[in-house]
Amino acid sequence: MEAAAAVLPTLVPSGSAVVVLLAYLGYLAAAGAILPGKLVDGALLPDSSRLHYRCNGLLSLLLLLGLSAFGVYMGWMSPTVVADMGLELLSVTFIFSVIVSFALYIAGIKSGHKSSSLRPHVSGSFMQDWWFGVQLNPHFMEVDLKFFFVRAGMMAWLFINLSLFAKSYFAGSANLSWYIIDYFVHEEFMTSTWDIIAERLGFMLVFGDLVFIPFTFTIQGWWLLKNKVELSLLSGLANLCIFLIGYLVFRGANKQKHVFKKDPKAPIWGKPPKVVGGKLLASGYWGIARHCNYLGDLLLALSFSLPCGVSSVVPYFYPTYLLILLVLRERRDEARCSQKYREIWAEYCKLVPWRILPYVY
């Protein structure tokens, strides 16, 4: 009870937390619109249209890092500002996500657009439409909100880690993930993912991008602030190997899928791609498991938690949650693909029998 009483006041939204959140989102909106970047064609939508994405996330990130470093150097801000305001920012971001989700729902059901990206999909159930969303790719002032929120969440993940790094550095320990930097180096691959192509934008994605990813995937860093862990050299090397294998599988699989969608004849691992029914890639990582990118993601998540040791299950929330999420998503993907591709999918499953982990699942 005493611990809860101590935490509750820090969850009360503050004016400074609102300013930090709005300044951050405002910067991303301005940087996304102004800074140069590669213009990437999105996936072909059911009405044969395509969205176009300006992939300038890396430049936006580097500029924000530079501005933040300058602000810290000049004494205008503390490097631990995000870590110090963690729970306040969490509550403010959650409230913002709820408000945005209601606005998306209202705008969606009132939309008269006929295009695939903006046509309303109304089930008749308020909770279902609010949760899963009504429109596929809603825009606000020419900003693609789905792509914007994904970028905001991933970048916030890094900045929370950096702030925790600054705070834990002063305490004698550190935890930092470079995974997010790599995400923005390869940001264009995001344009061919299921979230961007098929998921409508509702509370599920808004909350997931803005709240769940940055504030729960950094639990390891928060935990290390209060707990000192000494890792042996062997443990560190083993964790590095897990990270590298996960990175190679995750990044390699997503790159192969992205390249295949752009050019179905592009070689995979130096050989012509094996394609089932003219539609499904069965070469490279996609010839090993039908969702091998999930395996890479899980190995990466595990590598982020292993530096916390094994004295507590708390730092392992991220990989545990991700395992449950990806298995459920894999089941949903399989059902959709089976319905969409029918005989072709059955043939692909015979050729590639493993779902995520070869010889296990």
One Martini backbone bead per residue (centre of mass of N, CA, C, O) as a GRO file, in nm:
protein
  361
    1MET     BB    1   0.057   0.063  -0.021
    2GLU     BB    2   0.296   0.257  -0.001
    3ALA     BB    3   0.393   0.221  -0.291
    4ALA     BB    4   0.131   0.317  -0.427
    5ALA     BB    5   0.127   0.599  -0.290
    6ALA     BB    6   0.401   0.686  -0.429
    7VAL     BB    7   0.310   0.647  -0.735
    8LEU     BB    8   0.042   0.798  -0.799
    9PRO     BB    9   0.144   1.099  -0.814
   10THR     BB   10   0.330   1.036  -1.074
   11LEU     BB   11   0.064   0.987  -1.268
   12VAL     BB   12   0.007   1.274  -1.275
   13PRO     BB   13  -0.047   1.502  -1.489
   14SER     BB   14   0.168   1.740  -1.639
   15GLY     BB   15   0.262   2.020  -1.797
   16SER     BB   16   0.551   1.928  -1.874
   17ALA     BB   17   0.464   1.660  -2.011
   18VAL     BB   18   0.293   1.789  -2.231
   19VAL     BB   19   0.518   1.954  -2.358
   20VAL     BB   20   0.706   1.723  -2.432
   21LEU     BB   21   0.511   1.566  -2.616
   22LEU     BB   22   0.430   1.798  -2.815
   23ALA     BB   23   0.718   1.868  -2.901
   24TYR     BB   24   0.791   1.593  -3.014
   25LEU     BB   25   0.557   1.565  -3.223
   26GLY     BB   26   0.609   1.834  -3.365
   27TYR     BB   27   0.890   1.772  -3.465
   28LEU     BB   28   0.820   1.519  -3.633
   29ALA     BB   29   0.625   1.658  -3.825
   30ALA     BB   30   0.824   1.869  -3.935
   31ALA     BB   31   1.058   1.682  -4.019
   32GLY     BB   32   0.890   1.495  -4.208
   33ALA     BB   33   0.816   1.743  -4.409
   34ILE     BB   34   1.116   1.876  -4.458
   35LEU     BB   35   1.304   1.657  -4.472
   36PRO     BB   36   1.493   1.465  -4.642
   37GLY     BB   37   1.401   1.167  -4.847
   38LYS     BB   38   1.307   0.868  -4.931
   39LEU     BB   39   1.079   0.771  -5.180
   40VAL     BB   40   0.830   0.529  -5.102
   41ASP     BB   41   0.652   0.274  -5.217
   42GLY     BB   42   0.382   0.124  -5.148
   43ALA     BB   43   0.158  -0.093  -5.138
   44LEU     BB   44  -0.079  -0.255  -5.305
   45LEU     BB   45  -0.399  -0.183  -5.321
   46PRO     BB   46  -0.715  -0.292  -5.393
   47ASP     BB   47  -0.745  -0.015  -5.590
   48SER     BB   48  -0.437   0.025  -5.712
   49SER     BB   49  -0.309   0.190  -5.502
   50ARG     BB   50  -0.057   0.422  -5.360
   51LEU     BB   51   0.157   0.497  -5.121
   52HIS     BB   52   0.381   0.754  -4.989
   53TYR     BB   53   0.715   0.751  -4.837
   54ARG     BB   54   0.912   0.946  -4.619
   55CYS     BB   55   1.243   0.832  -4.538
   56ASN     BB   56   1.355   1.045  -4.257
   57GLY     BB   57   1.414   0.920  -3.972
   58LEU     BB   58   1.722   0.932  -3.935
   59LEU     BB   59   1.751   1.238  -3.966
   60SER     BB   60   1.553   1.311  -3.741
   61LEU     BB   61   1.711   1.169  -3.518
   62LEU     BB   62   1.989   1.309  -3.543
   63LEU     BB   63   1.883   1.595  -3.499
   64LEU     BB   64   1.760   1.544  -3.218
   65LEU     BB   65   2.020   1.456  -3.085
   66GLY     BB   66   2.169   1.722  -3.137
   67LEU     BB   67   1.971   1.912  -2.992
   68SER     BB   68   1.985   1.769  -2.718
   69ALA     BB   69   2.290   1.797  -2.673
   70PHE     BB   70   2.288   2.105  -2.683
   71GLY     BB   71   2.091   2.147  -2.446
   72VAL     BB   72   2.273   2.010  -2.237
   73TYR     BB   73   2.527   2.186  -2.277
   74MET     BB   74   2.359   2.463  -2.211
   75GLY     BB   75   2.142   2.384  -1.972
   76TRP     BB   76   1.828   2.345  -2.074
   77MET     BB   77   1.869   2.032  -2.010
   78SER     BB   78   1.827   1.710  -1.904
   79PRO     BB   79   1.934   1.383  -1.966
   80THR     BB   80   1.696   1.279  -1.740
   81VAL     BB   81   1.405   1.381  -1.806
   82VAL     BB   82   1.254   1.119  -1.889
   83ALA     BB   83   1.319   0.948  -1.637
   84ASP     BB   84   1.200   1.158  -1.427
   85MET     BB   85   0.905   1.157  -1.611
   86GLY     BB   86   0.791   0.875  -1.677
   87LEU     BB   87   0.495   0.855  -1.547
   88GLU     BB   88   0.387   1.117  -1.661
   89LEU     BB   89   0.429   1.041  -1.960
   90LEU     BB   90   0.256   0.792  -1.957
   91SER     BB   91  -0.018   0.927  -1.887
   92VAL     BB   92  -0.023   1.135  -2.117
   93THR     BB   93   0.001   0.932  -2.353
   94PHE     BB   94  -0.251   0.772  -2.290
   95ILE     BB   95  -0.455   1.002  -2.315
   96PHE     BB   96  -0.379   1.073  -2.604
   97SER     BB   97  -0.457   0.796  -2.728
   98VAL     BB   98  -0.756   0.809  -2.660
   99ILE     BB   99  -0.827   1.069  -2.807
  100VAL     BB  100  -0.728   0.984  -3.089
  101SER     BB  101  -0.914   0.735  -3.117
  102PHE     BB  102  -1.179   0.894  -3.113
  103ALA     BB  103  -1.114   1.075  -3.355
  104LEU     BB  104  -1.081   0.843  -3.558
  105TYR     BB  105  -1.364   0.729  -3.530
  106ILE     BB  106  -1.530   0.980  -3.607
  107ALA     BB  107  -1.390   1.036  -3.881
  108GLY     BB  108  -1.444   0.757  -4.007
  109ILE     BB  109  -1.767   0.738  -3.997
  110LYS     BB  110  -1.777   1.025  -4.169
  111SER     BB  111  -1.658   0.911  -4.410
  112GLY     BB  112  -1.668   0.934  -4.792
  113HIS     BB  113  -1.456   0.759  -4.882
  114LYS     BB  114  -1.334   0.513  -5.147
  115SER     BB  115  -1.069   0.450  -5.070
  116SER     BB  116  -0.870   0.216  -4.922
  117SER     BB  117  -0.732   0.412  -4.703
  118LEU     BB  118  -1.034   0.579  -4.625
  119ARG     BB  119  -1.234   0.370  -4.605
  120PRO     BB  120  -1.486   0.267  -4.417
  121HIS     BB  121  -1.489   0.011  -4.143
  122VAL     BB  122  -1.800  -0.099  -4.028
  123SER     BB  123  -1.939  -0.326  -3.783
  124GLY     BB  124  -2.129  -0.190  -3.528
  125SER     BB  125  -1.899  -0.195  -3.316
  126PHE     BB  126  -1.752   0.018  -3.115
  127MET     BB  127  -1.516  -0.138  -2.987
  128GLN     BB  128  -1.402  -0.259  -3.246
  129ASP     BB  129  -1.361   0.013  -3.404
  130TRP     BB  130  -1.187   0.154  -3.188
  131TRP     BB  131  -0.965  -0.062  -3.161
  132PHE     BB  132  -0.905  -0.130  -3.485
  133GLY     BB  133  -1.057   0.060  -3.661
  134VAL     BB  134  -1.169   0.221  -3.975
  135GLN     BB  135  -0.902   0.310  -4.109
  136LEU     BB  136  -0.607   0.245  -4.270
  137ASN     BB  137  -0.489   0.566  -4.368
  138PRO     BB  138  -0.494   0.816  -4.192
  139HIS     BB  139  -0.506   1.178  -4.206
  140PHE     BB  140  -0.315   1.480  -4.092
  141MET     BB  141  -0.206   1.724  -4.258
  142GLU     BB  142  -0.059   1.503  -4.454
  143VAL     BB  143  -0.032   1.287  -4.227
  144ASP     BB  144   0.064   0.967  -4.171
  145LEU     BB  145  -0.032   0.828  -3.880
  146LYS     BB  146   0.081   0.543  -3.876
  147PHE     BB  147   0.377   0.608  -3.952
  148PHE     BB  148   0.414   0.823  -3.730
  149PHE     BB  149   0.364   0.646  -3.473
  150VAL     BB  150   0.586   0.445  -3.520
  151ARG     BB  151   0.816   0.648  -3.513
  152ALA     BB  152   0.759   0.766  -3.232
  153GLY     BB  153   0.790   0.499  -3.070
  154MET     BB  154   1.078   0.418  -3.154
  155MET     BB  155   1.217   0.684  -3.067
  156ALA     BB  156   1.126   0.677  -2.771
  157TRP     BB  157   1.274   0.423  -2.695
  158LEU     BB  158   1.555   0.549  -2.726
  159PHE     BB  159   1.523   0.800  -2.532
  160ILE     BB  160   1.472   0.638  -2.281
  161ASN     BB  161   1.739   0.484  -2.288
  162LEU     BB  162   1.922   0.735  -2.278
  163SER     BB  163   1.816   0.841  -2.006
  164LEU     BB  164   1.887   0.583  -1.850
  165PHE     BB  165   2.184   0.591  -1.913
  166ALA     BB  166   2.242   0.858  -1.769
  167LYS     BB  167   2.139   0.763  -1.490
  168SER     BB  168   2.308   0.491  -1.467
  169TYR     BB  169   2.586   0.614  -1.498
  170PHE     BB  170   2.577   0.759  -1.220
  171ALA     BB  171   2.529   0.461  -1.077
  172GLY     BB  172   2.724   0.242  -1.260
  173SER     BB  173   2.524   0.182  -1.504
  174ALA     BB  174   2.409   0.025  -1.826
  175ASN     BB  175   2.149   0.072  -2.095
  176LEU     BB  176   2.157  -0.003  -2.454
  177SER     BB  177   1.986   0.023  -2.766
  178TRP     BB  178   2.055  -0.018  -3.131
  179TYR     BB  179   1.797  -0.113  -3.279
  180ILE     BB  180   1.662   0.162  -3.359
  181ILE     BB  181   1.871   0.269  -3.551
  182ASP     BB  182   1.834   0.042  -3.759
  183TYR     BB  183   1.542   0.097  -3.824
  184PHE     BB  184   1.603   0.379  -3.966
  185VAL     BB  185   1.793   0.275  -4.182
  186HIS     BB  186   1.531   0.061  -4.258
  187GLU     BB  187   1.244   0.206  -4.289
  188GLU     BB  188   1.126   0.106  -4.567
  189PHE     BB  189   1.042  -0.182  -4.467
  190MET     BB  190   0.778  -0.090  -4.319
  191THR     BB  191   0.594  -0.055  -4.585
  192SER     BB  192   0.569  -0.402  -4.599
  193THR     BB  193   0.400  -0.441  -4.356
  194TRP     BB  194   0.117  -0.539  -4.200
  195ASP     BB  195   0.046  -0.281  -4.045
  196ILE     BB  196   0.048  -0.094  -4.300
  197ILE     BB  197  -0.129  -0.264  -4.505
  198ALA     BB  198  -0.385  -0.395  -4.304
  199GLU     BB  199  -0.407  -0.221  -4.057
  200ARG     BB  200  -0.599  -0.044  -3.872
  201LEU     BB  201  -0.652   0.275  -3.707
  202GLY     BB  202  -0.642   0.240  -3.359
  203PHE     BB  203  -0.595   0.187  -3.036
  204MET     BB  204  -0.404  -0.051  -3.066
  205LEU     BB  205  -0.181   0.108  -3.231
  206VAL     BB  206  -0.155   0.371  -3.077
  207PHE     BB  207  -0.084   0.247  -2.803
  208GLY     BB  208   0.146   0.064  -2.900
  209ASP     BB  209   0.331   0.295  -3.015
  210LEU     BB  210   0.318   0.525  -2.771
  211VAL     BB  211   0.323   0.325  -2.508
  212PHE     BB  212   0.414   0.027  -2.508
  213ILE     BB  213   0.688   0.033  -2.640
  214PRO     BB  214   0.848   0.262  -2.478
  215PHE     BB  215   0.748   0.173  -2.166
  216THR     BB  216   0.795  -0.158  -2.173
  217PHE     BB  217   1.069  -0.206  -2.344
  218THR     BB  218   1.228  -0.049  -2.082
  219ILE     BB  219   1.232  -0.222  -1.820
  220GLN     BB  220   1.529  -0.296  -1.796
  221GLY     BB  221   1.630  -0.009  -1.730
  222TRP     BB  222   1.460   0.039  -1.477
  223TRP     BB  223   1.571  -0.208  -1.322
  224LEU     BB  224   1.882  -0.120  -1.328
  225LEU     BB  225   1.853   0.125  -1.138
  226LYS     BB  226   1.796  -0.087  -0.877
  227ASN     BB  227   1.997  -0.311  -1.015
  228LYS     BB  228   2.287  -0.491  -0.978
  229VAL     BB  229   2.487  -0.634  -1.250
  230GLU     BB  230   2.711  -0.911  -1.298
  231LEU     BB  231   2.889  -1.001  -1.584
  232SER     BB  232   3.033  -1.226  -1.757
  233LEU     BB  233   3.212  -1.277  -2.033
  234LEU     BB  234   3.052  -1.522  -2.135
  235SER     BB  235   2.772  -1.392  -2.113
  236GLY     BB  236   2.829  -1.156  -2.302
  237LEU     BB  237   2.898  -1.328  -2.555
  238ALA     BB  238   2.633  -1.486  -2.570
  239ASN     BB  239   2.453  -1.236  -2.603
  240LEU     BB  240   2.587  -1.134  -2.862
  241CYS     BB  241   2.512  -1.381  -3.035
  242ILE     BB  242   2.207  -1.353  -3.009
  243PHE     BB  243   2.191  -1.075  -3.133
  244LEU     BB  244   2.323  -1.135  -3.412
  245ILE     BB  245   2.130  -1.355  -3.501
  246GLY     BB  246   1.871  -1.193  -3.473
  247TYR     BB  247   1.951  -0.967  -3.666
  248LEU     BB  248   2.001  -1.136  -3.924
  249VAL     BB  249   1.717  -1.258  -3.939
  250PHE     BB  250   1.539  -1.007  -3.921
  251ARG     BB  251   1.671  -0.827  -4.140
  252GLY     BB  252   1.694  -1.037  -4.369
  253ALA     BB  253   1.393  -1.114  -4.397
  254ASN     BB  254   1.277  -0.828  -4.447
  255LYS     BB  255   1.449  -0.768  -4.696
  256GLN     BB  256   1.357  -1.001  -4.876
  257LYS     BB  257   1.058  -0.921  -4.880
  258HIS     BB  258   1.091  -0.636  -4.991
  259VAL     BB  259   1.242  -0.707  -5.254
  260PHE     BB  260   1.030  -0.905  -5.368
  261LYS     BB  261   0.798  -0.691  -5.392
  262LYS     BB  262   0.965  -0.515  -5.596
  263ASP     BB  263   1.141  -0.790  -5.708
  264PRO     BB  264   1.067  -1.119  -5.790
  265LYS     BB  265   1.372  -1.168  -5.944
  266ALA     BB  266   1.547  -1.135  -5.718
  267PRO     BB  267   1.805  -1.249  -5.564
  268ILE     BB  268   1.863  -1.520  -5.322
  269TRP     BB  269   2.155  -1.592  -5.219
  270GLY     BB  270   2.243  -1.592  -5.543
  271LYS     BB  271   1.950  -1.692  -5.625
  272PRO     BB  272   1.678  -1.778  -5.759
  273PRO     BB  273   1.367  -1.757  -5.667
  274LYS     BB  274   1.133  -1.935  -5.485
  275VAL     BB  275   0.796  -1.973  -5.615
  276VAL     BB  276   0.461  -1.990  -5.510
  277GLY     BB  277   0.225  -1.927  -5.740
  278GLY     BB  278   0.371  -1.636  -5.796
  279LYS     BB  279   0.370  -1.516  -5.463
  280LEU     BB  280   0.551  -1.710  -5.274
  281LEU     BB  281   0.823  -1.708  -5.076
  282ALA     BB  282   1.085  -1.997  -5.072
  283SER     BB  283   1.345  -1.833  -4.989
  284GLY     BB  284   1.570  -1.836  -4.772
  285TYR     BB  285   1.421  -1.765  -4.485
  286TRP     BB  286   1.134  -1.849  -4.630
  287GLY     BB  287   1.246  -2.163  -4.645
  288ILE     BB  288   1.255  -2.224  -4.325
  289ALA     BB  289   1.019  -2.014  -4.240
  290ARG     BB  290   0.711  -1.845  -4.240
  291HIS     BB  291   0.821  -1.667  -3.958
  292CYS     BB  292   1.137  -1.585  -3.920
  293ASN     BB  293   1.126  -1.289  -3.818
  294TYR     BB  294   1.022  -1.365  -3.534
  295LEU     BB  295   1.275  -1.504  -3.435
  296GLY     BB  296   1.459  -1.256  -3.444
  297ASP     BB  297   1.289  -1.083  -3.251
  298LEU     BB  298   1.313  -1.275  -3.004
  299LEU     BB  299   1.624  -1.271  -2.978
  300LEU     BB  300   1.647  -0.969  -2.931
  301ALA     BB  301   1.472  -0.952  -2.678
  302LEU     BB  302   1.647  -1.141  -2.510
  303SER     BB  303   1.916  -0.969  -2.528
  304PHE     BB  304   1.790  -0.722  -2.363
  305SER     BB  305   1.748  -0.903  -2.085
  306LEU     BB  306   2.007  -1.069  -1.998
  307PRO     BB  307   2.172  -0.833  -1.845
  308CYS     BB  308   1.971  -0.879  -1.580
  309GLY     BB  309   1.952  -1.165  -1.546
  310VAL     BB  310   1.783  -1.423  -1.306
  311SER     BB  311   1.643  -1.286  -1.039
  312SER     BB  312   1.414  -1.185  -1.244
  313VAL     BB  313   1.112  -1.150  -1.445
  314VAL     BB  314   1.069  -0.852  -1.522
  315PRO     BB  315   1.281  -0.812  -1.769
  316TYR     BB  316   1.095  -1.049  -1.933
  317PHE     BB  317   0.842  -0.917  -2.052
  318TYR     BB  318   0.905  -0.860  -2.346
  319PRO     BB  319   0.964  -1.152  -2.460
  320THR     BB  320   0.700  -1.274  -2.351
  321TYR     BB  321   0.501  -1.093  -2.495
  322LEU     BB  322   0.613  -1.140  -2.783
  323LEU     BB  323   0.556  -1.440  -2.799
  324ILE     BB  324   0.250  -1.420  -2.772
  325LEU     BB  325   0.196  -1.219  -3.000
  326LEU     BB  326   0.333  -1.382  -3.241
  327VAL     BB  327   0.165  -1.637  -3.220
  328LEU     BB  328  -0.108  -1.500  -3.262
  329ARG     BB  329  -0.033  -1.363  -3.530
  330GLU     BB  330   0.043  -1.617  -3.685
  331ARG     BB  331  -0.240  -1.740  -3.672
  332ARG     BB  332  -0.379  -1.507  -3.820
  333ASP     BB  333  -0.208  -1.513  -4.077
  334GLU     BB  334  -0.271  -1.805  -4.159
  335ALA     BB  335  -0.576  -1.766  -4.198
  336ARG     BB  336  -0.559  -1.544  -4.414
  337CYS     BB  337  -0.378  -1.695  -4.620
  338SER     BB  338  -0.562  -1.939  -4.660
  339GLN     BB  339  -0.800  -1.767  -4.775
  340LYS     BB  340  -0.641  -1.617  -5.004
  341TYR     BB  341  -0.456  -1.873  -5.140
  342ARG     BB  342  -0.514  -2.162  -5.062
  343GLU     BB  343  -0.355  -2.384  -5.249
  344ILE     BB  344  -0.092  -2.224  -5.231
  345TRP     BB  345  -0.063  -2.241  -4.921
  346ALA     BB  346  -0.056  -2.548  -4.897
  347GLU     BB  347   0.201  -2.579  -5.065
  348TYR     BB  348   0.384  -2.401  -4.887
  349CYS     BB  349   0.352  -2.571  -4.622
  350LYS     BB  350   0.490  -2.824  -4.740
  351LEU     BB  351   0.763  -2.680  -4.809
  352VAL     BB  352   0.709  -2.499  -4.526
  353PRO     BB  353   0.643  -2.638  -4.214
  354TRP     BB  354   0.758  -2.405  -4.048
  355ARG     BB  355   0.678  -2.124  -3.863
  356ILE     BB  356   0.950  -2.030  -3.674
  357LEU     BB  357   1.096  -2.297  -3.552
  358PRO     BB  358   1.290  -2.525  -3.652
  359TYR     BB  359   1.183  -2.843  -3.531
  360VAL     BB  360   0.952  -2.710  -3.326
  361TYR     BB  361   0.731  -2.470  -3.485
   0.00000   0.00000   0.00000
